[in-house]
Amino acid sequence: MATERTYIMVKPDGVERGLVGEIIKRFENKGFQLIALELKTPDQEHLEKHYADLSSKPFFPGLIKYMKSGPVVAMVWKGKGVVKAGRVLLGETNPLASLPGTIRGDFALDVGRNIAHGSDSVENAEKEIALWFPKGVVHHDRVIEKLIYE
Ligand code: DAT
Ligand code: MG
């Protein structure tokens, strides 16, 4: 059974625009398993930890302000190749460079309002999951597993 996990987050603009269901639907349709989900209002310190690798970037203060502007939907998804596949479902960082059919390609225009986050490596995914879900995730063996994996 696939054990790879990724951290996916609908950002405040995605929540405000009512795109939570749309984003969840795309991960469900693909066959990935939802193993954690919570609506959260992270504080400055938490967001600075999440985006620590970008702290020297000029857009960092604006990024943190935007991420604090409303609730986010924090999720963990599990499945074969889910980290890379999650990034493919999301599209490019810059929505204008994202193909139609991707989340950012279909629903966003500006890099600073790109609707959703997805971990960029297995290692970072595990770090982000530990940060956002310190109490852990749900462990459940789906009955449909053999219809999704050969
Ligand atoms: P991604 O979210 O695709 O992993 P990233 O980790 O490089 O991209 O950056 C995190 C977020 O920071 C990104 O989703 C939007 C914002 N961001 C990145 N580059 C930016 C830029 N040049 N101007 C404004 N915001 C930017
Ligand atoms: Mg990133």
PDB file of N, CA and C and ligand atoms in Angstrom, residues 11 51 53-54 57 59-60 63 66 87 90-94 104 110-114 116-120, ligand 1:
ATOM      1  N   LYS A  11      -5.498  28.102   0.598  1.00  0.00           N
ATOM      2  CA  LYS A  11      -5.108  29.376   1.201  1.00  0.00           C
ATOM      3  C   LYS A  11      -6.346  30.268   1.417  1.00  0.00           C
ATOM      4  N   TYR A  51       6.831  28.845   6.106  1.00  0.00           N
ATOM      5  CA  TYR A  51       7.518  29.436   4.947  1.00  0.00           C
ATOM      6  C   TYR A  51       8.950  29.868   5.289  1.00  0.00           C
ATOM      7  N   ASP A  53      11.884  28.855   4.639  1.00  0.00           N
ATOM      8  CA  ASP A  53      12.891  28.892   3.565  1.00  0.00           C
ATOM      9  C   ASP A  53      12.743  30.121   2.665  1.00  0.00           C
ATOM     10  N   LEU A  54      11.658  30.868   2.807  1.00  0.00           N
ATOM     11  CA  LEU A  54      11.439  32.052   1.968  1.00  0.00           C
ATOM     12  C   LEU A  54      11.628  33.352   2.748  1.00  0.00           C
ATOM     13  N   LYS A  57      13.113  36.498   1.208  1.00  0.00           N
ATOM     14  CA  LYS A  57      12.543  37.012  -0.055  1.00  0.00           C
ATOM     15  C   LYS A  57      11.815  38.340   0.183  1.00  0.00           C
ATOM     16  N   PHE A  59       9.082  39.341  -0.993  1.00  0.00           N
ATOM     17  CA  PHE A  59       7.621  39.181  -0.894  1.00  0.00           C
ATOM     18  C   PHE A  59       7.185  38.505   0.405  1.00  0.00           C
ATOM     19  N   PHE A  60       8.157  38.129   1.278  1.00  0.00           N
ATOM     20  CA  PHE A  60       7.830  37.360   2.484  1.00  0.00           C
ATOM     21  C   PHE A  60       6.807  38.049   3.393  1.00  0.00           C
ATOM     22  N   LEU A  63       3.439  37.854   1.864  1.00  0.00           N
ATOM     23  CA  LEU A  63       2.968  36.459   1.845  1.00  0.00           C
ATOM     24  C   LEU A  63       2.362  36.076   3.197  1.00  0.00           C
ATOM     25  N   TYR A  66      -0.984  37.937   3.787  1.00  0.00           N
ATOM     26  CA  TYR A  66      -2.052  37.288   2.994  1.00  0.00           C
ATOM     27  C   TYR A  66      -2.479  35.968   3.637  1.00  0.00           C
ATOM     28  N   ARG A  87       1.590  18.503  -6.839  1.00  0.00           N
ATOM     29  CA  ARG A  87       2.125  19.705  -7.488  1.00  0.00           C
ATOM     30  C   ARG A  87       1.598  19.817  -8.922  1.00  0.00           C
ATOM     31  N   LEU A  90      -1.863  21.082  -8.771  1.00  0.00           N
ATOM     32  CA  LEU A  90      -1.875  22.518  -8.417  1.00  0.00           C
ATOM     33  C   LEU A  90      -1.503  23.411  -9.588  1.00  0.00           C
ATOM     34  N   GLY A  91      -0.500  22.989 -10.371  1.00  0.00           N
ATOM     35  CA  GLY A  91       0.020  23.847 -11.431  1.00  0.00           C
ATOM     36  C   GLY A  91       1.257  24.593 -10.962  1.00  0.00           C
ATOM     37  N   GLU A  92       1.701  25.549 -11.768  1.00  0.00           N
ATOM     38  CA  GLU A  92       2.923  26.294 -11.460  1.00  0.00           C
ATOM     39  C   GLU A  92       2.670  27.319 -10.349  1.00  0.00           C
ATOM     40  N   THR A  93       3.766  27.753  -9.709  1.00  0.00           N
ATOM     41  CA  THR A  93       3.654  28.790  -8.669  1.00  0.00           C
ATOM     42  C   THR A  93       2.958  30.040  -9.219  1.00  0.00           C
ATOM     43  N   ASN A  94       3.363  30.428 -10.436  1.00  0.00           N
ATOM     44  CA  ASN A  94       2.720  31.566 -11.107  1.00  0.00           C
ATOM     45  C   ASN A  94       1.493  31.070 -11.890  1.00  0.00           C
ATOM     46  N   ARG A 104      -4.391  26.059 -10.175  1.00  0.00           N
ATOM     47  CA  ARG A 104      -3.980  27.460 -10.349  1.00  0.00           C
ATOM     48  C   ARG A 104      -4.257  27.932 -11.777  1.00  0.00           C
ATOM     49  N   ASP A 110      -2.726  35.752 -10.098  1.00  0.00           N
ATOM     50  CA  ASP A 110      -1.541  36.355  -9.486  1.00  0.00           C
ATOM     51  C   ASP A 110      -0.773  35.358  -8.611  1.00  0.00           C
ATOM     52  N   VAL A 111       0.551  35.452  -8.647  1.00  0.00           N
ATOM     53  CA  VAL A 111       1.384  34.548  -7.838  1.00  0.00           C
ATOM     54  C   VAL A 111       1.106  34.714  -6.348  1.00  0.00           C
ATOM     55  N   GLY A 112       0.770  35.936  -5.950  1.00  0.00           N
ATOM     56  CA  GLY A 112       0.474  36.198  -4.536  1.00  0.00           C
ATOM     57  C   GLY A 112      -0.953  35.880  -4.133  1.00  0.00           C
ATOM     58  N   ARG A 113      -1.716  35.284  -5.033  1.00  0.00           N
ATOM     59  CA  ARG A 113      -3.099  34.848  -4.742  1.00  0.00           C
ATOM     60  C   ARG A 113      -3.339  33.532  -5.479  1.00  0.00           C
ATOM     61  N   ASN A 114      -2.478  32.557  -5.179  1.00  0.00           N
ATOM     62  CA  ASN A 114      -2.533  31.334  -6.003  1.00  0.00           C
ATOM     63  C   ASN A 114      -3.291  30.168  -5.376  1.00  0.00           C
ATOM     64  N   ALA A 116      -3.765  27.730  -3.439  1.00  0.00           N
ATOM     65  CA  ALA A 116      -3.479  26.503  -2.682  1.00  0.00           C
ATOM     66  C   ALA A 116      -1.983  26.255  -2.597  1.00  0.00           C
ATOM     67  N   HIS A 117      -1.599  25.523  -1.560  1.00  0.00           N
ATOM     68  CA  HIS A 117      -0.213  25.130  -1.328  1.00  0.00           C
ATOM     69  C   HIS A 117      -0.079  23.622  -1.456  1.00  0.00           C
ATOM     70  N   GLY A 118       1.074  23.176  -1.953  1.00  0.00           N
ATOM     71  CA  GLY A 118       1.395  21.746  -1.948  1.00  0.00           C
ATOM     72  C   GLY A 118       2.868  21.545  -1.650  1.00  0.00           C
ATOM     73  N   SER A 119       3.198  20.577  -0.817  1.00  0.00           N
ATOM     74  CA  SER A 119       4.595  20.304  -0.464  1.00  0.00           C
ATOM     75  C   SER A 119       5.409  20.012  -1.720  1.00  0.00           C
ATOM     76  N   ASP A 120       6.719  20.410  -1.671  1.00  0.00           N
ATOM     77  CA  ASP A 120       7.545  20.248  -2.872  1.00  0.00           C
ATOM     78  C   ASP A 120       8.483  19.048  -2.829  1.00  0.00           C
TER      79      ASP A 120
HETATM   80  P1  DAT B   1       4.931  27.112  -4.356  1.00  0.00           P
HETATM   81  O1  DAT B   1       3.773  27.616  -3.542  1.00  0.00           O
HETATM   82  O2  DAT B   1       4.534  26.843  -5.786  1.00  0.00           O
HETATM   83  O3  DAT B   1       5.650  25.953  -3.710  1.00  0.00           O
HETATM   84  P2  DAT B   1       7.129  28.765  -3.416  1.00  0.00           P
HETATM   85  O4  DAT B   1       7.308  27.750  -2.347  1.00  0.00           O
HETATM   86  O5  DAT B   1       8.336  29.147  -4.208  1.00  0.00           O
HETATM   87  O6  DAT B   1       5.999  28.306  -4.456  1.00  0.00           O
HETATM   88  O7  DAT B   1       6.519  30.096  -2.808  1.00  0.00           O
HETATM   89  C1  DAT B   1       5.535  30.012  -1.797  1.00  0.00           C
HETATM   90  C2  DAT B   1       4.484  31.051  -2.061  1.00  0.00           C
HETATM   91  O8  DAT B   1       5.085  32.336  -1.999  1.00  0.00           O
HETATM   92  C3  DAT B   1       3.852  30.965  -3.446  1.00  0.00           C
HETATM   93  O9  DAT B   1       2.824  30.031  -3.516  1.00  0.00           O
HETATM   94  C4  DAT B   1       3.376  32.366  -3.623  1.00  0.00           C
HETATM   95  C5  DAT B   1       4.438  33.192  -2.938  1.00  0.00           C
HETATM   96  N1  DAT B   1       5.428  33.646  -3.911  1.00  0.00           N
HETATM   97  C6  DAT B   1       6.396  32.912  -4.494  1.00  0.00           C
HETATM   98  N2  DAT B   1       7.111  33.638  -5.359  1.00  0.00           N
HETATM   99  C7  DAT B   1       6.584  34.888  -5.323  1.00  0.00           C
HETATM  100  C8  DAT B   1       6.847  36.108  -5.977  1.00  0.00           C
HETATM  101  N3  DAT B   1       7.843  36.210  -6.864  1.00  0.00           N
HETATM  102  N4  DAT B   1       6.067  37.171  -5.688  1.00  0.00           N
HETATM  103  C9  DAT B   1       5.064  37.094  -4.791  1.00  0.00           C
HETATM  104  N5  DAT B   1       4.748  35.963  -4.132  1.00  0.00           N
HETATM  105  C10 DAT B   1       5.499  34.885  -4.394  1.00  0.00           C
END
